[in-house]
mmCIF file of C-alpha atoms in Angstrom:
data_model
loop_
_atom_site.group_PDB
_atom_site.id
_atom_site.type_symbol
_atom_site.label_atom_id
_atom_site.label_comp_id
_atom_site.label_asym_id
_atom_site.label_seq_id
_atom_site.Cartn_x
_atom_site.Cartn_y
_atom_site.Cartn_z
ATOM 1 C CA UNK S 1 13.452 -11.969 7.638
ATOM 2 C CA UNK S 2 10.501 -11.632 5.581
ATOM 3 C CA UNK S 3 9.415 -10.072 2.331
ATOM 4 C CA UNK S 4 6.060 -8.369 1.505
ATOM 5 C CA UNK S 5 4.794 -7.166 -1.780
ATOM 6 C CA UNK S 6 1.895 -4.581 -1.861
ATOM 7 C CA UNK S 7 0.346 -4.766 -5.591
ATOM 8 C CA UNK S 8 -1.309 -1.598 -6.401
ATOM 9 C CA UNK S 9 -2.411 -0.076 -9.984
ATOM 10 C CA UNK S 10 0.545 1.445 -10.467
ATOM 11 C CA UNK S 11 3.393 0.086 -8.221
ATOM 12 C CA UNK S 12 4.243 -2.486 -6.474
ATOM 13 C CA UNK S 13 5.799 -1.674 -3.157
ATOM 14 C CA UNK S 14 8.400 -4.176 -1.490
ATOM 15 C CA UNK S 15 9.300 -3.897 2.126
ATOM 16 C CA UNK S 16 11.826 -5.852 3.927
ATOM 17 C CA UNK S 17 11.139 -6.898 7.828
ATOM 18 C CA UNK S 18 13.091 -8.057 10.521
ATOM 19 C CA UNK S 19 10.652 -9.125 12.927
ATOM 20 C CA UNK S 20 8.822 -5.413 13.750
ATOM 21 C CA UNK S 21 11.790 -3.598 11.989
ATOM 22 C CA UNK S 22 11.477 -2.086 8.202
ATOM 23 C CA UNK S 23 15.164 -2.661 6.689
ATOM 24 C CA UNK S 24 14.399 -1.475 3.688
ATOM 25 C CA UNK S 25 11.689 -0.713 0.959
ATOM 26 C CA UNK S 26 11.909 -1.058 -2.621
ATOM 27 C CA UNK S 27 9.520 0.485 -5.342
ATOM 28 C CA UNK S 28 8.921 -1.392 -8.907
ATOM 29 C CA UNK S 29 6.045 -0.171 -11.565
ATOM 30 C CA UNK S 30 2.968 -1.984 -12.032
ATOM 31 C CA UNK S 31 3.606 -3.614 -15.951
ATOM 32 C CA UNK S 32 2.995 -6.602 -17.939
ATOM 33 C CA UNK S 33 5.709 -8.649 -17.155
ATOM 34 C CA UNK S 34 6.294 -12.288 -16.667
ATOM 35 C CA UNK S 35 6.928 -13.713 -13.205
ATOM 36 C CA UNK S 36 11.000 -14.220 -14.555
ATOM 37 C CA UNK S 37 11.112 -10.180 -15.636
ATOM 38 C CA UNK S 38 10.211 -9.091 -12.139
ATOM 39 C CA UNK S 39 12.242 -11.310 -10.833
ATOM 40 C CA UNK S 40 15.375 -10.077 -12.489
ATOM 41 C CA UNK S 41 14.368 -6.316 -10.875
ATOM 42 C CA UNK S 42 14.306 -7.656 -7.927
ATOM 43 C CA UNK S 43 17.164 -9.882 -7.333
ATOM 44 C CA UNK S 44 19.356 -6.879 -8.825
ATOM 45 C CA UNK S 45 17.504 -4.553 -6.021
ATOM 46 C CA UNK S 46 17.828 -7.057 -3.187
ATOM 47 C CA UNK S 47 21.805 -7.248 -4.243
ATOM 48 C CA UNK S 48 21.787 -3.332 -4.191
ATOM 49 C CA UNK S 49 20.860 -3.880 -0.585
ATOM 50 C CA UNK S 50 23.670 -6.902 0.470
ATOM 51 C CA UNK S 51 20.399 -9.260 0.424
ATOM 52 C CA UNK S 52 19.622 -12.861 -1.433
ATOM 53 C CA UNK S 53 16.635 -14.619 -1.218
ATOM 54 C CA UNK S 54 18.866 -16.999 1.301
ATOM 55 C CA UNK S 55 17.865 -14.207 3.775
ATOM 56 C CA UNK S 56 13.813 -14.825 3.599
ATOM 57 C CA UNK S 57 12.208 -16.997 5.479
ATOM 58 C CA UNK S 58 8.502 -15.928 4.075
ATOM 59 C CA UNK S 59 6.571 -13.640 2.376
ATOM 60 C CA UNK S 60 3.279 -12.354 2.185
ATOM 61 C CA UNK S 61 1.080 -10.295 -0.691
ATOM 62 C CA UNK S 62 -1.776 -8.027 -0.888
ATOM 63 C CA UNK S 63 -3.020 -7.135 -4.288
ATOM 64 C CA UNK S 64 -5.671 -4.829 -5.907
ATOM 65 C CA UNK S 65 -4.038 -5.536 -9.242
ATOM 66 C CA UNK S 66 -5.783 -9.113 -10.055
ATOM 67 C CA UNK S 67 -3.581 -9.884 -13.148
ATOM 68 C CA UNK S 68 -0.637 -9.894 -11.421
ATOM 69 C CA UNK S 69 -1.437 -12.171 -8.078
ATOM 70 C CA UNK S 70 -0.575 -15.084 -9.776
ATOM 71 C CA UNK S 71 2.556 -14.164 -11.400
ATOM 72 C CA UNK S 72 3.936 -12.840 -8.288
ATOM 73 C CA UNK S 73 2.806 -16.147 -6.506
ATOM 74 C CA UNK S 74 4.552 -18.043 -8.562
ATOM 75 C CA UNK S 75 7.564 -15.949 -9.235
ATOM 76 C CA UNK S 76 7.846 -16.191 -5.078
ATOM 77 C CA UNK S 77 7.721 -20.116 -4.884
ATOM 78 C CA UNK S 78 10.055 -20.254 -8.274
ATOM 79 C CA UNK S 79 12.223 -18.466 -6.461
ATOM 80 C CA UNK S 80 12.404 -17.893 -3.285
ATOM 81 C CA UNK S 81 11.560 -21.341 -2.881
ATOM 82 C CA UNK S 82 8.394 -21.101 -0.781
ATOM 83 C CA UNK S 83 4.310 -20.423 -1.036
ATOM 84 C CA UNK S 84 3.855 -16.840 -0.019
ATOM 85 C CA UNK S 85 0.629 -16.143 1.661
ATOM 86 C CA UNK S 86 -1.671 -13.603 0.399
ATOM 87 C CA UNK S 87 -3.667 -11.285 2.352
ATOM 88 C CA UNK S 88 -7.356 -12.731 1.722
ATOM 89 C CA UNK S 89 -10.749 -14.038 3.697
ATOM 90 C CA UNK S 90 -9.195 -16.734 5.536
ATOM 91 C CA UNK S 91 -6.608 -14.804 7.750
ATOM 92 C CA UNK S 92 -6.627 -13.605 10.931
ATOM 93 C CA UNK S 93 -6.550 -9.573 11.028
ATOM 94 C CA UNK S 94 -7.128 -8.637 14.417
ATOM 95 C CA UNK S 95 -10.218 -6.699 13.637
ATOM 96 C CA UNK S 96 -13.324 -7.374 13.345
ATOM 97 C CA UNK S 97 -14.749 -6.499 9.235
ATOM 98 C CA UNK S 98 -17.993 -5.342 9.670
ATOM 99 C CA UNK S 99 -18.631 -5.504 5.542
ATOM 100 C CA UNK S 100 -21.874 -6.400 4.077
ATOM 101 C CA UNK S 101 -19.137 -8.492 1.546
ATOM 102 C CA UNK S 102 -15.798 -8.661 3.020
ATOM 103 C CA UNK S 103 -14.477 -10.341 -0.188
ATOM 104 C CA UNK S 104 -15.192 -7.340 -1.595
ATOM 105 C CA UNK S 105 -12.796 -5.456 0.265
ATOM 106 C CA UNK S 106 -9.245 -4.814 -0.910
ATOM 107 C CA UNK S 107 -6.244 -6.283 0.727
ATOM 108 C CA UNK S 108 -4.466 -3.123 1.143
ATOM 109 C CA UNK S 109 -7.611 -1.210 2.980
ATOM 110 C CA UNK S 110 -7.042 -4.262 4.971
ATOM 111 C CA UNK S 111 -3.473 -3.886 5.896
ATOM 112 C CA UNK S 112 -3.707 -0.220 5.733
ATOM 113 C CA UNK S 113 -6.408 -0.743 8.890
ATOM 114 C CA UNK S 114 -4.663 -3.378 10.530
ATOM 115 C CA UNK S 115 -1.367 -1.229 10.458
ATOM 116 C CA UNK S 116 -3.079 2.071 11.639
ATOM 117 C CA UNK S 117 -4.942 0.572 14.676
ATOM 118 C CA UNK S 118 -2.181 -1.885 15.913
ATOM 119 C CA UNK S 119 0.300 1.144 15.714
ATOM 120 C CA UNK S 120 -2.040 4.554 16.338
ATOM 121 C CA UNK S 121 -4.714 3.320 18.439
ATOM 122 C CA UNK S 122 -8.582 3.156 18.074
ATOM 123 C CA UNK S 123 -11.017 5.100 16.598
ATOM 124 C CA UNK S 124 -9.054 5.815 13.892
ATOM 125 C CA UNK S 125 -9.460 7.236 10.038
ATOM 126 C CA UNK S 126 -7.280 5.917 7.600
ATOM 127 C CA UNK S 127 -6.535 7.957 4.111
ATOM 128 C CA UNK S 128 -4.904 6.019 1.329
ATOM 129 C CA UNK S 129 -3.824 8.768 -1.394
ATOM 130 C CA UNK S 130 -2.777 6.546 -4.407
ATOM 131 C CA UNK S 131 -4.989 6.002 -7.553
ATOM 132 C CA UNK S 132 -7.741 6.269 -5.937
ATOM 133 C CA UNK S 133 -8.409 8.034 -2.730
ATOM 134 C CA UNK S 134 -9.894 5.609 -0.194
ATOM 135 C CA UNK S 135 -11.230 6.253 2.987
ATOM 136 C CA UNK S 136 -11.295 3.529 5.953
ATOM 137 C CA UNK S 137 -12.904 3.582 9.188
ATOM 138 C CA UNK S 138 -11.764 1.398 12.639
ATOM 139 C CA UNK S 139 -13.269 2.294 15.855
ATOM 140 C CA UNK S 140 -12.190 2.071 19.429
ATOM 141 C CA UNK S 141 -12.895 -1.595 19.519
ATOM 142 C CA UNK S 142 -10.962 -2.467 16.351
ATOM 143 C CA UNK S 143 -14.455 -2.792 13.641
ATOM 144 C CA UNK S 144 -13.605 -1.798 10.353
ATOM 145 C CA UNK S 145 -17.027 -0.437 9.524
ATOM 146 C CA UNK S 146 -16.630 0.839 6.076
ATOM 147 C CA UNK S 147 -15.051 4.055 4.053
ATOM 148 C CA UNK S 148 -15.322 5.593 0.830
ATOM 149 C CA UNK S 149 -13.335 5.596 -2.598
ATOM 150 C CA UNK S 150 -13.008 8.920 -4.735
ATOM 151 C CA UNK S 151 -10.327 9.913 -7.537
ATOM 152 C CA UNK S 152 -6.682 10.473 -6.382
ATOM 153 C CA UNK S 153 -4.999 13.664 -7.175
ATOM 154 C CA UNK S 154 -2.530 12.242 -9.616
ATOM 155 C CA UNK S 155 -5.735 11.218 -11.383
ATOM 156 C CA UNK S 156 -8.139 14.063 -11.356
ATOM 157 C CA UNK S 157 -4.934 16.013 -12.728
ATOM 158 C CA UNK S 158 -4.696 13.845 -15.794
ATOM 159 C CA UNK S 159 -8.077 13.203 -16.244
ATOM 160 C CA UNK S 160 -8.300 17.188 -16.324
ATOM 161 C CA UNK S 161 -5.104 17.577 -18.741
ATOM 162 C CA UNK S 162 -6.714 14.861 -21.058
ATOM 163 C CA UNK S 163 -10.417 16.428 -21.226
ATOM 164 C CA UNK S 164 -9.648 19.749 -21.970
ATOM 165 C CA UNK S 165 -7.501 20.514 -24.987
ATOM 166 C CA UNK S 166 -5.806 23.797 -24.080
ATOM 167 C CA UNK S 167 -4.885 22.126 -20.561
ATOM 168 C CA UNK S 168 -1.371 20.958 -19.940
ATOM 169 C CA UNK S 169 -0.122 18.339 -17.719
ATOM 170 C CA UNK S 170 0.909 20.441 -14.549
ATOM 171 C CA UNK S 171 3.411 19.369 -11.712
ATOM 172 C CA UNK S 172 1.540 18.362 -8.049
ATOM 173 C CA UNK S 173 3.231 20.872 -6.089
ATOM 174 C CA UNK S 174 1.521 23.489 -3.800
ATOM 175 C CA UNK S 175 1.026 26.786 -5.142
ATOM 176 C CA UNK S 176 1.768 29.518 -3.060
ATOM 177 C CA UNK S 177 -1.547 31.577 -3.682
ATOM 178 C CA UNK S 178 -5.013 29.932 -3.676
ATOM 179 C CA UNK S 179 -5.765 32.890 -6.327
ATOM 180 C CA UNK S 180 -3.063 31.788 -9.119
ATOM 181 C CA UNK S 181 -2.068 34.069 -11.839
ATOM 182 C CA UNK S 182 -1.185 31.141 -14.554
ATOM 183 C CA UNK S 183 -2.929 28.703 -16.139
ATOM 184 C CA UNK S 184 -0.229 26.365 -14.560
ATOM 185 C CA UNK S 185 -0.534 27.729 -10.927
ATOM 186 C CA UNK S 186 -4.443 28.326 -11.773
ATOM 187 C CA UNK S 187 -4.936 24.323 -12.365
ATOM 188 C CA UNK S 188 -2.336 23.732 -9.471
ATOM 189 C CA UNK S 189 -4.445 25.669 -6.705
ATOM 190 C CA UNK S 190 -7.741 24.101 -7.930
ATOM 191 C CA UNK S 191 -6.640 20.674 -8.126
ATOM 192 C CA UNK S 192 -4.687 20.978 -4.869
ATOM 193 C CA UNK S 193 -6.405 23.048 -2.747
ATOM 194 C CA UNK S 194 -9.885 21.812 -4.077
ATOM 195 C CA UNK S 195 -8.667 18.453 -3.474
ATOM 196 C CA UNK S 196 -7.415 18.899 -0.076
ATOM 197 C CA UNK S 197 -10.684 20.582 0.562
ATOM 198 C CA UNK S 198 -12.329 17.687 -0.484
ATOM 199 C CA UNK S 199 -10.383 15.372 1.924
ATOM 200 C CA UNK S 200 -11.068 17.859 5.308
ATOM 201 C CA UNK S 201 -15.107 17.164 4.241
ATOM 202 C CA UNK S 202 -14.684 14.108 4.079
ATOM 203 C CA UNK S 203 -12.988 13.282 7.541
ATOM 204 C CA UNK S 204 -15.809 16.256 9.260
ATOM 205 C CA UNK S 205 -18.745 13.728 7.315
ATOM 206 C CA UNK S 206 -17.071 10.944 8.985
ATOM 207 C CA UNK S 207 -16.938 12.083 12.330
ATOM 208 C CA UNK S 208 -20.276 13.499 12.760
ATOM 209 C CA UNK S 209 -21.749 10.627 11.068
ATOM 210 C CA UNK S 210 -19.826 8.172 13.393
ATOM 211 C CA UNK S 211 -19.789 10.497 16.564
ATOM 212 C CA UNK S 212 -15.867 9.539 16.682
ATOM 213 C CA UNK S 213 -14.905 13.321 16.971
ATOM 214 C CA UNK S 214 -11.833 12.070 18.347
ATOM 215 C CA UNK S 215 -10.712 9.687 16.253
ATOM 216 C CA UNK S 216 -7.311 9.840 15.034
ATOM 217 C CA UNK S 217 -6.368 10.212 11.197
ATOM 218 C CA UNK S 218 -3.401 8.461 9.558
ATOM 219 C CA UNK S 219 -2.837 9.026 5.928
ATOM 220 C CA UNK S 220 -0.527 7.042 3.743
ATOM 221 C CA UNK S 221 0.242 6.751 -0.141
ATOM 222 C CA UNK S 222 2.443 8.701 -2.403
ATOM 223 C CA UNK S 223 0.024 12.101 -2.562
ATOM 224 C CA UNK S 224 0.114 12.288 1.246
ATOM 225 C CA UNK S 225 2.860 14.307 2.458
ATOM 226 C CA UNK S 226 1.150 17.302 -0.459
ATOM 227 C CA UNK S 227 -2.166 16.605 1.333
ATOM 228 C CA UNK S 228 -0.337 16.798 4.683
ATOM 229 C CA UNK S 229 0.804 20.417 4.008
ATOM 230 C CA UNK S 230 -2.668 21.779 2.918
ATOM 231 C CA UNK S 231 -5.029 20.727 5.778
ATOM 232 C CA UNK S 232 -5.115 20.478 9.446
ATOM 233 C CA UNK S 233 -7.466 17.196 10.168
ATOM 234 C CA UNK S 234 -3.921 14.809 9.736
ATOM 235 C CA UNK S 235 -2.581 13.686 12.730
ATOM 236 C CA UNK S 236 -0.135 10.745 11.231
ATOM 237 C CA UNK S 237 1.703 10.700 7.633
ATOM 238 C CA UNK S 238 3.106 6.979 7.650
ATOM 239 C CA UNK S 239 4.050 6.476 3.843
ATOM 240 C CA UNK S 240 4.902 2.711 4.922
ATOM 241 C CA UNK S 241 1.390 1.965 6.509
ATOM 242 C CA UNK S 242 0.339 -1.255 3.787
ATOM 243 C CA UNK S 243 3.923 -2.797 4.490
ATOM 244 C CA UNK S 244 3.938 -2.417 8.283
ATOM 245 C CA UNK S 245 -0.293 -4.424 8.191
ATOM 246 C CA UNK S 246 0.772 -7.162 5.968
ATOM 247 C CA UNK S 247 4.044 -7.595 8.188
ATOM 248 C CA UNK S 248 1.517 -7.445 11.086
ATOM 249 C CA UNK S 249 -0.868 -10.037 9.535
ATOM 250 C CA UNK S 250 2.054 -12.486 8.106
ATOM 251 C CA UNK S 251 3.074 -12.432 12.283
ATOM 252 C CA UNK S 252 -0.587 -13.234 13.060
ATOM 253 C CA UNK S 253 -0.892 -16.276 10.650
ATOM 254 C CA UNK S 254 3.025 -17.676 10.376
ATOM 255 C CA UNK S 255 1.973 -20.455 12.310
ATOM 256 C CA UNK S 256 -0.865 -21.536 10.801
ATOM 257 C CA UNK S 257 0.991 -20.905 7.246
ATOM 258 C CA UNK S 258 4.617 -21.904 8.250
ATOM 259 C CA UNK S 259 6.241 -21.833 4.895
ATOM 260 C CA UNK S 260 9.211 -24.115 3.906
ATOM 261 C CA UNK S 261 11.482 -24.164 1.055
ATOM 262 C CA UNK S 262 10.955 -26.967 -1.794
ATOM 263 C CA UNK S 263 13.805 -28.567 -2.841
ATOM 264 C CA UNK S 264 12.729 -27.197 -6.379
ATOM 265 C CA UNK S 265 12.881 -23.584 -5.138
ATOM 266 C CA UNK S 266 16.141 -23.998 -2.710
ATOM 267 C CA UNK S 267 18.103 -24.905 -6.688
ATOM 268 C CA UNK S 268 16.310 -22.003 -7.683
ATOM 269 C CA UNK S 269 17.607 -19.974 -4.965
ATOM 270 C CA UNK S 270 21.398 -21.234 -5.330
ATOM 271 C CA UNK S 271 21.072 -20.127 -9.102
ATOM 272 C CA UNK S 272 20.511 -16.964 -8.956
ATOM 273 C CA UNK S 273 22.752 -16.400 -5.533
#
């Protein structure tokens, strides 16, 4: 078994693989904690799930959150008692990044990408609706060529609540009536529906501009299944899409990074069994 860690803004998401299989996922927020402090939340989580770090064999990371790469690092080979690899230039993919600065781009886009196109096919879109809203695109022949990066809903809804005074926070559910009658369900149709509007323009830009008019489009992150509901242009909702790449890319690379306990992290590991 493995164990992958995706490091966003504002969680972390933990997914546990048996070879292609997804046993489990875990969710933790994005804080200022020591390497020890997460690993408290997560040894209680992994006992929650009959699981010790016994069970691992390796783990890999992709992070957009650069504070925290190396606490999680070292909190792995403290730990679990072995170097974890993280998702960086270096690894093998199995596209091809067509990036004018591929160290520029983040290493979930990457395992987003490498996810959608080893398990959907080529050309594809991929949506990532988290913090930010990011847009990826793969062709037929596996080239990431580039994407875009807007606002996320979650964020043009508090950026909204906190710039105008008589504003309140408002749940992200649909509203039944584009026309709302509220101020609630008034700021609840325009930041839905003028969001999701904002997402079908975006995938019609990308297709005439690219000529892929039939190129599949996967979404993932937290905001997708709301997005989902409001426009017709998604073919795939996979909320587990960054787990599945960087389980993908950890299978393309084991070899080359075969990881093996230290005897310092094995008397870790029996500690905290």
């Amino acid at each position: 078994m493995i164990i992958v860690f995706d490091i966003g803004n504002t969680n972390i998401k933990i997914g546990l693989f048996d070879g292609d299989d997804l046993l489990d996922t875990l969710r933790i927020a994005s804080s200022n904690k020591t390497g020890d402090e997460y690993w408290l939340l997560i040894n209680d989580l992994l006992r929650l799930k009959n699981k010790t770090v016994r069970d691992f064999e390796g783990a890999v990371i992709s992070s957009v959150n650069p504070a925290l790469n190396y606490t999680f690092e070292h909190m792995v080979e403290t730990y679990f008692g072995f170097k974890p690899m993280t998702v960086g230039s270096g690894l093998k993919t199995g596209l091809n990044i067509k990036y004018d600065n591929p160290r520029e781009l983040g290493a979930d886009r990457v395992a987003d990408c490498v996810a959608a196109y080893k398990l959907y096919g080529g050309p594809c879109i991929v949506i990532d609706c988290g913090t930010a809203t990011v847009f990826n695109v793969v062709t037929a022949d596996g080239e990431f060529t580039g994407g875009a990066i807007t606002c996320g809903l979650k964020t043009m809804a508090g950026a909204l609540a906190d710039s105008a005074a008589r504003l309140p926070k408002v749940e992200l559910s649909v509203p039944k009536h584009v026309i709302g009658k509220t101020t609630i369900s008034n700021m609840q149709s325009g930041i839905i529906y003028g969001y999701s509007g904002m997402i079908e323009s975006m995938v019609a830009r990308i297709k005439r501009e690219t000529g892929m008019s039939q190129a599949k489009v996967v979404a993932t992150g937290g905001i997708s299944d709301i997005v989902n509901k409001c426009v017709p242009v998604i073919d795939v909702v996979d909320r587990t899409l960054t787990l599945r790449g960087l389980n993908i890319i950890y299978k393309l690379n084991s070899e080359k990074h075969r990881q093996v306990r230290s005897d310092r992290g094995a008397d870790k590991a029996k500690e905290n069994l």
